[in-house]
Amino acid sequence: MNLDVPWWRDAVFYQIYPRSFCDTDGDGIGDLEGIRRHLDHIVRLGADALWISPFFRSPMADFGYDVSDFCDVDPLFGDLDDFDRLIEAAHTQGLRVVIDWVPNHTSSAHRWFSEARSSRDSPRRDWYIWRDDRSDAQGGSGPPGSPGRLPNNWLAAFPGVGGDTFPPAWTWDPGTDQWYLHFFLPEQPDLRWGNPEVRSAMADTLRFWMDRGVDGFRVDVAHGLGKDPALADLPPELAPLPVASINDRSETHPYLAELRGVLDAHQPPAMMVGEVFLPTTPQVARYYGSADRPELQLSFNFPPLFAPWDAAVWRQRVEETETSLGPERWPTWVLSNHDQVRHRTRYGGSEERARAAAVLLLTLRGTPFLFAGEELGLEDAVVAPQQRGDPGGRDGCRAPLPWDASADHGWAKGSPAWLPWPPEASGARNVAAQEADSDGILHLYRRLLAARRASPALRRGTWSPLDAHDGLLACLRHHGDDRRGVVVNFSTSPQPIPATVAGWNVEVASDARPAGPGLIAADQALLLHPAH
Ligand code: NOJ
């Protein structure tokens, strides 16, 4: 281990959505003990760190992203002792543990919000963002608390099950005759980060978990914390979008720098990876801060995730990431998570593509994040309308993880799992079946992670694109005297391997389909090393 390189730069992260990983107590919902029992799967995969989505006390309006106590475990998932056992076991097995942290909002059931809404004079009132009705003079009309009197034109994030328009980002509180702001559900009122008491209370929640041994935090809606103090209307071209997807305010940066100070002051220091859900990579870049005032160590960068399976688009997004982040700000790469349709499904369902995408993801310059189940080649589950529960319509990617082919798929006997199983869970798409298939996608992921671990060029080297035929994305990775070539064929026909790497040896192929001498098959990817 090179001590000059922080661990999270060399790491591969594995995201666990705890409801969906493994149930051990028979309620049909995954739990912390289910994660502990399956740590060996993650170790064998070769990942270095976990990111665990929220398991805090919550009424579950947004499945845990509505936190009613930041410093306790929801009984659905276990208790603090379970968490302590999990983190100890993870550390013993060499895995770092990063947990979700949801600073932009609390649950409306949080004690802070109950106090805040109890009266306009409550000492907690100013912890949230309240506004009066829009007056007649400001263009308001209608009875108090009616849509004609909304404070501004901001929209919240979720259209609701089956809905297709976004609701207002304000909810009327009839007890105190004011609106409160929520970027997400009405059950998720936004905290007022301009209030130093809020910042101090939230910093305490970080210390609570650092003292329990966590290695870092995935910061939910990191770009959302600062709000326009004037709460001005958005211009017409932005007004139809949820405000959470475009809120990019200078006010946020000092808050993140302050949080970074809290993490750095702890022994050992912890890291944070921010969810900066903004449309362009240059915007994302700013959330790393600067050398003299650092903010996030890592940030998610979603433009590549939203790229279709298309070599030219991918090349443009990778190059833009390289140039916008530059040498100092370390990139991250992610294809799937709990908010998006799984990439195998997005790319049309083909296993070959999912396998080629794995080679792409794990050979770019930066820290990759895997979403539990992608190593099995899972597709989204088909969720019938009456089974859908997520206000954002994201149920399909959150389907439970099948551990074996049995009826319960390795989950405790008891209530059925909270969502339907993903396709082929009784066939090839479970951990046991994939274990047994040395040509399967699970073993491909293991080979790729092992190759990464063994190659300084893959972990830390430069990324330079190679001239290649249309439909190919090819690059060289280079560190010291270690070199690798990567060729990904996004097209539907075989293509010539670019000349620079044409004679190189195949270290990992996404699949074994032969394409003929000097060719790469359709939807195939190759990791190459120089012939000696
Ligand atoms: C982003 C999280 O990833 C998503 O699942 C959640 O609904 C919103 N933030 C609100 O917390």
mmCIF file of N, CA, C and O in Angstrom, residues 414-462:
data_model
loop_
_atom_site.group_PDB
_atom_site.id
_atom_site.type_symbol
_atom_site.label_atom_id
_atom_site.label_comp_id
_atom_site.label_asym_id
_atom_site.label_seq_id
_atom_site.Cartn_x
_atom_site.Cartn_y
_atom_site.Cartn_z
ATOM 1 N N GLY A 414 -40.326 -16.496 5.809
ATOM 2 C CA GLY A 414 -41.231 -15.596 6.531
ATOM 3 C C GLY A 414 -42.017 -14.828 5.506
ATOM 4 O O GLY A 414 -42.505 -15.405 4.535
ATOM 5 N N SER A 415 -42.099 -13.522 5.688
ATOM 6 C CA SER A 415 -42.829 -12.706 4.706
ATOM 7 C C SER A 415 -42.088 -12.734 3.381
ATOM 8 O O SER A 415 -40.852 -12.783 3.356
ATOM 9 N N PRO A 416 -42.830 -12.674 2.271
ATOM 10 C CA PRO A 416 -42.143 -12.573 0.976
ATOM 11 C C PRO A 416 -41.313 -11.297 0.911
ATOM 12 O O PRO A 416 -41.600 -10.320 1.615
ATOM 13 N N ALA A 417 -40.289 -11.324 0.073
ATOM 14 C CA ALA A 417 -39.437 -10.142 -0.072
ATOM 15 C C ALA A 417 -40.280 -8.937 -0.490
ATOM 16 O O ALA A 417 -41.307 -9.088 -1.159
ATOM 17 N N TRP A 418 -39.833 -7.767 -0.098
ATOM 18 C CA TRP A 418 -40.654 -6.547 -0.219
ATOM 19 C C TRP A 418 -40.923 -6.140 -1.665
ATOM 20 O O TRP A 418 -41.868 -5.409 -1.933
ATOM 21 N N LEU A 419 -40.100 -6.624 -2.585
ATOM 22 C CA LEU A 419 -40.325 -6.364 -4.011
ATOM 23 C C LEU A 419 -40.140 -7.688 -4.753
ATOM 24 O O LEU A 419 -39.493 -8.605 -4.235
ATOM 25 N N PRO A 420 -40.668 -7.805 -5.967
ATOM 26 C CA PRO A 420 -40.453 -9.039 -6.726
ATOM 27 C C PRO A 420 -38.975 -9.248 -7.045
ATOM 28 O O PRO A 420 -38.197 -8.293 -7.091
ATOM 29 N N TRP A 421 -38.603 -10.500 -7.288
ATOM 30 C CA TRP A 421 -37.211 -10.831 -7.622
ATOM 31 C C TRP A 421 -36.898 -10.351 -9.033
ATOM 32 O O TRP A 421 -37.792 -10.268 -9.869
ATOM 33 N N PRO A 422 -35.645 -10.092 -9.303
ATOM 34 C CA PRO A 422 -35.278 -9.713 -10.679
ATOM 35 C C PRO A 422 -35.422 -10.915 -11.624
ATOM 36 O O PRO A 422 -35.501 -12.061 -11.168
ATOM 37 N N PRO A 423 -35.437 -10.687 -12.929
ATOM 38 C CA PRO A 423 -35.598 -11.785 -13.886
ATOM 39 C C PRO A 423 -34.525 -12.865 -13.702
ATOM 40 O O PRO A 423 -33.383 -12.556 -13.357
ATOM 41 N N GLU A 424 -34.918 -14.113 -13.943
ATOM 42 C CA GLU A 424 -34.020 -15.280 -13.940
ATOM 43 C C GLU A 424 -33.383 -15.556 -12.583
ATOM 44 O O GLU A 424 -32.314 -16.173 -12.509
ATOM 45 N N ALA A 425 -34.043 -15.116 -11.493
ATOM 46 C CA ALA A 425 -33.450 -15.335 -10.165
ATOM 47 C C ALA A 425 -33.331 -16.825 -9.854
ATOM 48 O O ALA A 425 -32.450 -17.233 -9.095
ATOM 49 N N SER A 426 -34.200 -17.641 -10.432
ATOM 50 C CA SER A 426 -34.124 -19.090 -10.174
ATOM 51 C C SER A 426 -33.224 -19.787 -11.179
ATOM 52 O O SER A 426 -32.996 -20.992 -11.082
ATOM 53 N N GLY A 427 -32.742 -19.072 -12.160
ATOM 54 C CA GLY A 427 -31.855 -19.651 -13.169
ATOM 55 C C GLY A 427 -30.434 -19.172 -12.935
ATOM 56 O O GLY A 427 -29.821 -19.455 -11.910
ATOM 57 N N ALA A 428 -29.931 -18.379 -13.892
ATOM 58 C CA ALA A 428 -28.525 -17.970 -13.825
ATOM 59 C C ALA A 428 -28.285 -16.769 -12.914
ATOM 60 O O ALA A 428 -27.152 -16.497 -12.536
ATOM 61 N N ARG A 429 -29.350 -16.041 -12.556
ATOM 62 C CA ARG A 429 -29.125 -14.749 -11.901
ATOM 63 C C ARG A 429 -29.228 -14.835 -10.383
ATOM 64 O O ARG A 429 -30.085 -14.214 -9.767
ATOM 65 N N ASN A 430 -28.378 -15.640 -9.800
ATOM 66 C CA ASN A 430 -28.241 -15.623 -8.339
ATOM 67 C C ASN A 430 -26.780 -15.930 -8.024
ATOM 68 O O ASN A 430 -26.031 -16.405 -8.894
ATOM 69 N N VAL A 431 -26.380 -15.637 -6.796
ATOM 70 C CA VAL A 431 -24.953 -15.726 -6.463
ATOM 71 C C VAL A 431 -24.447 -17.152 -6.605
ATOM 72 O O VAL A 431 -23.379 -17.391 -7.185
ATOM 73 N N ALA A 432 -25.233 -18.136 -6.127
ATOM 74 C CA ALA A 432 -24.755 -19.526 -6.165
ATOM 75 C C ALA A 432 -24.541 -19.979 -7.605
ATOM 76 O O ALA A 432 -23.519 -20.615 -7.924
ATOM 77 N N ALA A 433 -25.488 -19.670 -8.493
ATOM 78 C CA ALA A 433 -25.351 -20.093 -9.894
ATOM 79 C C ALA A 433 -24.148 -19.420 -10.533
ATOM 80 O O ALA A 433 -23.395 -20.045 -11.298
ATOM 81 N N GLN A 434 -23.937 -18.165 -10.217
ATOM 82 C CA GLN A 434 -22.810 -17.445 -10.815
ATOM 83 C C GLN A 434 -21.473 -17.941 -10.278
ATOM 84 O O GLN A 434 -20.488 -17.981 -11.000
ATOM 85 N N GLU A 435 -21.476 -18.295 -8.977
ATOM 86 C CA GLU A 435 -20.268 -18.890 -8.378
ATOM 87 C C GLU A 435 -19.821 -20.108 -9.183
ATOM 88 O O GLU A 435 -18.637 -20.339 -9.392
ATOM 89 N N ALA A 436 -20.830 -20.919 -9.578
ATOM 90 C CA ALA A 436 -20.532 -22.211 -10.197
ATOM 91 C C ALA A 436 -20.143 -22.076 -11.667
ATOM 92 O O ALA A 436 -19.701 -23.040 -12.274
ATOM 93 N N ASP A 437 -20.302 -20.906 -12.239
ATOM 94 C CA ASP A 437 -20.060 -20.736 -13.681
ATOM 95 C C ASP A 437 -18.800 -19.896 -13.880
ATOM 96 O O ASP A 437 -18.839 -18.668 -13.839
ATOM 97 N N SER A 438 -17.697 -20.579 -14.149
ATOM 98 C CA SER A 438 -16.438 -19.830 -14.206
ATOM 99 C C SER A 438 -16.377 -18.895 -15.415
ATOM 100 O O SER A 438 -15.539 -18.002 -15.474
ATOM 101 N N ASP A 439 -17.275 -19.075 -16.388
ATOM 102 C CA ASP A 439 -17.337 -18.126 -17.509
ATOM 103 C C ASP A 439 -18.365 -17.023 -17.273
ATOM 104 O O ASP A 439 -18.575 -16.175 -18.145
ATOM 105 N N GLY A 440 -19.038 -17.058 -16.149
ATOM 106 C CA GLY A 440 -20.143 -16.127 -15.899
ATOM 107 C C GLY A 440 -19.659 -14.717 -15.588
ATOM 108 O O GLY A 440 -18.460 -14.453 -15.423
ATOM 109 N N ILE A 441 -20.614 -13.821 -15.485
ATOM 110 C CA ILE A 441 -20.271 -12.406 -15.301
ATOM 111 C C ILE A 441 -19.657 -12.144 -13.925
ATOM 112 O O ILE A 441 -18.795 -11.276 -13.776
ATOM 113 N N LEU A 442 -20.061 -12.901 -12.900
ATOM 114 C CA LEU A 442 -19.462 -12.696 -11.578
ATOM 115 C C LEU A 442 -17.956 -12.931 -11.646
ATOM 116 O O LEU A 442 -17.166 -12.135 -11.120
ATOM 117 N N HIS A 443 -17.570 -14.010 -12.311
ATOM 118 C CA HIS A 443 -16.126 -14.293 -12.410
ATOM 119 C C HIS A 443 -15.417 -13.258 -13.280
ATOM 120 O O HIS A 443 -14.255 -12.946 -13.042
ATOM 121 N N LEU A 444 -16.127 -12.703 -14.259
ATOM 122 C CA LEU A 444 -15.535 -11.606 -15.042
ATOM 123 C C LEU A 444 -15.242 -10.416 -14.120
ATOM 124 O O LEU A 444 -14.143 -9.846 -14.164
ATOM 125 N N TYR A 445 -16.221 -10.030 -13.287
ATOM 126 C CA TYR A 445 -15.980 -8.921 -12.358
ATOM 127 C C TYR A 445 -14.781 -9.240 -11.455
ATOM 128 O O TYR A 445 -13.944 -8.376 -11.193
ATOM 129 N N ARG A 446 -14.726 -10.477 -10.971
ATOM 130 C CA ARG A 446 -13.592 -10.828 -10.090
ATOM 131 C C ARG A 446 -12.263 -10.698 -10.831
ATOM 132 O O ARG A 446 -11.291 -10.187 -10.279
ATOM 133 N N ARG A 447 -12.244 -11.149 -12.082
ATOM 134 C CA ARG A 447 -10.981 -11.046 -12.837
ATOM 135 C C ARG A 447 -10.610 -9.580 -13.059
ATOM 136 O O ARG A 447 -9.449 -9.199 -12.973
ATOM 137 N N LEU A 448 -11.607 -8.766 -13.331
ATOM 138 C CA LEU A 448 -11.320 -7.341 -13.571
ATOM 139 C C LEU A 448 -10.816 -6.664 -12.294
ATOM 140 O O LEU A 448 -9.879 -5.857 -12.331
ATOM 141 N N LEU A 449 -11.451 -6.974 -11.177
ATOM 142 C CA LEU A 449 -10.996 -6.347 -9.932
ATOM 143 C C LEU A 449 -9.595 -6.819 -9.556
ATOM 144 O O LEU A 449 -8.781 -6.034 -9.055
ATOM 145 N N ALA A 450 -9.319 -8.082 -9.832
ATOM 146 C CA ALA A 450 -7.973 -8.594 -9.542
ATOM 147 C C ALA A 450 -6.947 -7.924 -10.459
ATOM 148 O O ALA A 450 -5.853 -7.543 -10.025
ATOM 149 N N ALA A 451 -7.315 -7.740 -11.733
ATOM 150 C CA ALA A 451 -6.390 -7.101 -12.681
ATOM 151 C C ALA A 451 -6.105 -5.663 -12.251
ATOM 152 O O ALA A 451 -4.972 -5.180 -12.321
ATOM 153 N N ARG A 452 -7.135 -4.984 -11.809
ATOM 154 C CA ARG A 452 -6.985 -3.603 -11.322
ATOM 155 C C ARG A 452 -6.031 -3.538 -10.144
ATOM 156 O O ARG A 452 -5.153 -2.688 -10.059
ATOM 157 N N ARG A 453 -6.286 -4.453 -9.213
ATOM 158 C CA ARG A 453 -5.487 -4.448 -7.994
ATOM 159 C C ARG A 453 -4.007 -4.669 -8.332
ATOM 160 O O ARG A 453 -3.122 -4.093 -7.696
ATOM 161 N N ALA A 454 -3.754 -5.487 -9.355
ATOM 162 C CA ALA A 454 -2.370 -5.842 -9.678
ATOM 163 C C ALA A 454 -1.684 -4.808 -10.567
ATOM 164 O O ALA A 454 -0.479 -4.874 -10.764
ATOM 165 N N SER A 455 -2.425 -3.855 -11.117
ATOM 166 C CA SER A 455 -1.825 -2.979 -12.130
ATOM 167 C C SER A 455 -1.852 -1.517 -11.697
ATOM 168 O O SER A 455 -2.908 -0.890 -11.653
ATOM 169 N N PRO A 456 -0.678 -0.934 -11.435
ATOM 170 C CA PRO A 456 -0.628 0.504 -11.127
ATOM 171 C C PRO A 456 -1.201 1.342 -12.269
ATOM 172 O O PRO A 456 -1.829 2.377 -12.032
ATOM 173 N N ALA A 457 -1.007 0.884 -13.511
ATOM 174 C CA ALA A 457 -1.546 1.660 -14.645
ATOM 175 C C ALA A 457 -3.070 1.757 -14.546
ATOM 176 O O ALA A 457 -3.651 2.813 -14.798
ATOM 177 N N LEU A 458 -3.729 0.664 -14.187
ATOM 178 C CA LEU A 458 -5.188 0.694 -14.109
ATOM 179 C C LEU A 458 -5.666 1.495 -12.903
ATOM 180 O O LEU A 458 -6.666 2.204 -12.978
ATOM 181 N N ARG A 459 -4.969 1.378 -11.798
ATOM 182 C CA ARG A 459 -5.435 2.085 -10.598
ATOM 183 C C ARG A 459 -5.133 3.578 -10.667
ATOM 184 O O ARG A 459 -5.927 4.396 -10.253
ATOM 185 N N ARG A 460 -3.949 3.901 -11.174
ATOM 186 C CA ARG A 460 -3.504 5.297 -11.023
ATOM 187 C C ARG A 460 -3.017 5.941 -12.302
ATOM 188 O O ARG A 460 -2.704 7.128 -12.318
ATOM 189 N N GLY A 461 -2.899 5.164 -13.363
ATOM 190 C CA GLY A 461 -2.230 5.673 -14.561
ATOM 191 C C GLY A 461 -3.041 6.698 -15.329
ATOM 192 O O GLY A 461 -4.238 6.873 -15.109
ATOM 193 N N THR A 462 -2.357 7.350 -16.248
ATOM 194 C CA THR A 462 -3.033 8.298 -17.132
ATOM 195 C C THR A 462 -3.998 7.548 -18.057
ATOM 196 O O THR A 462 -3.842 6.345 -18.290
#
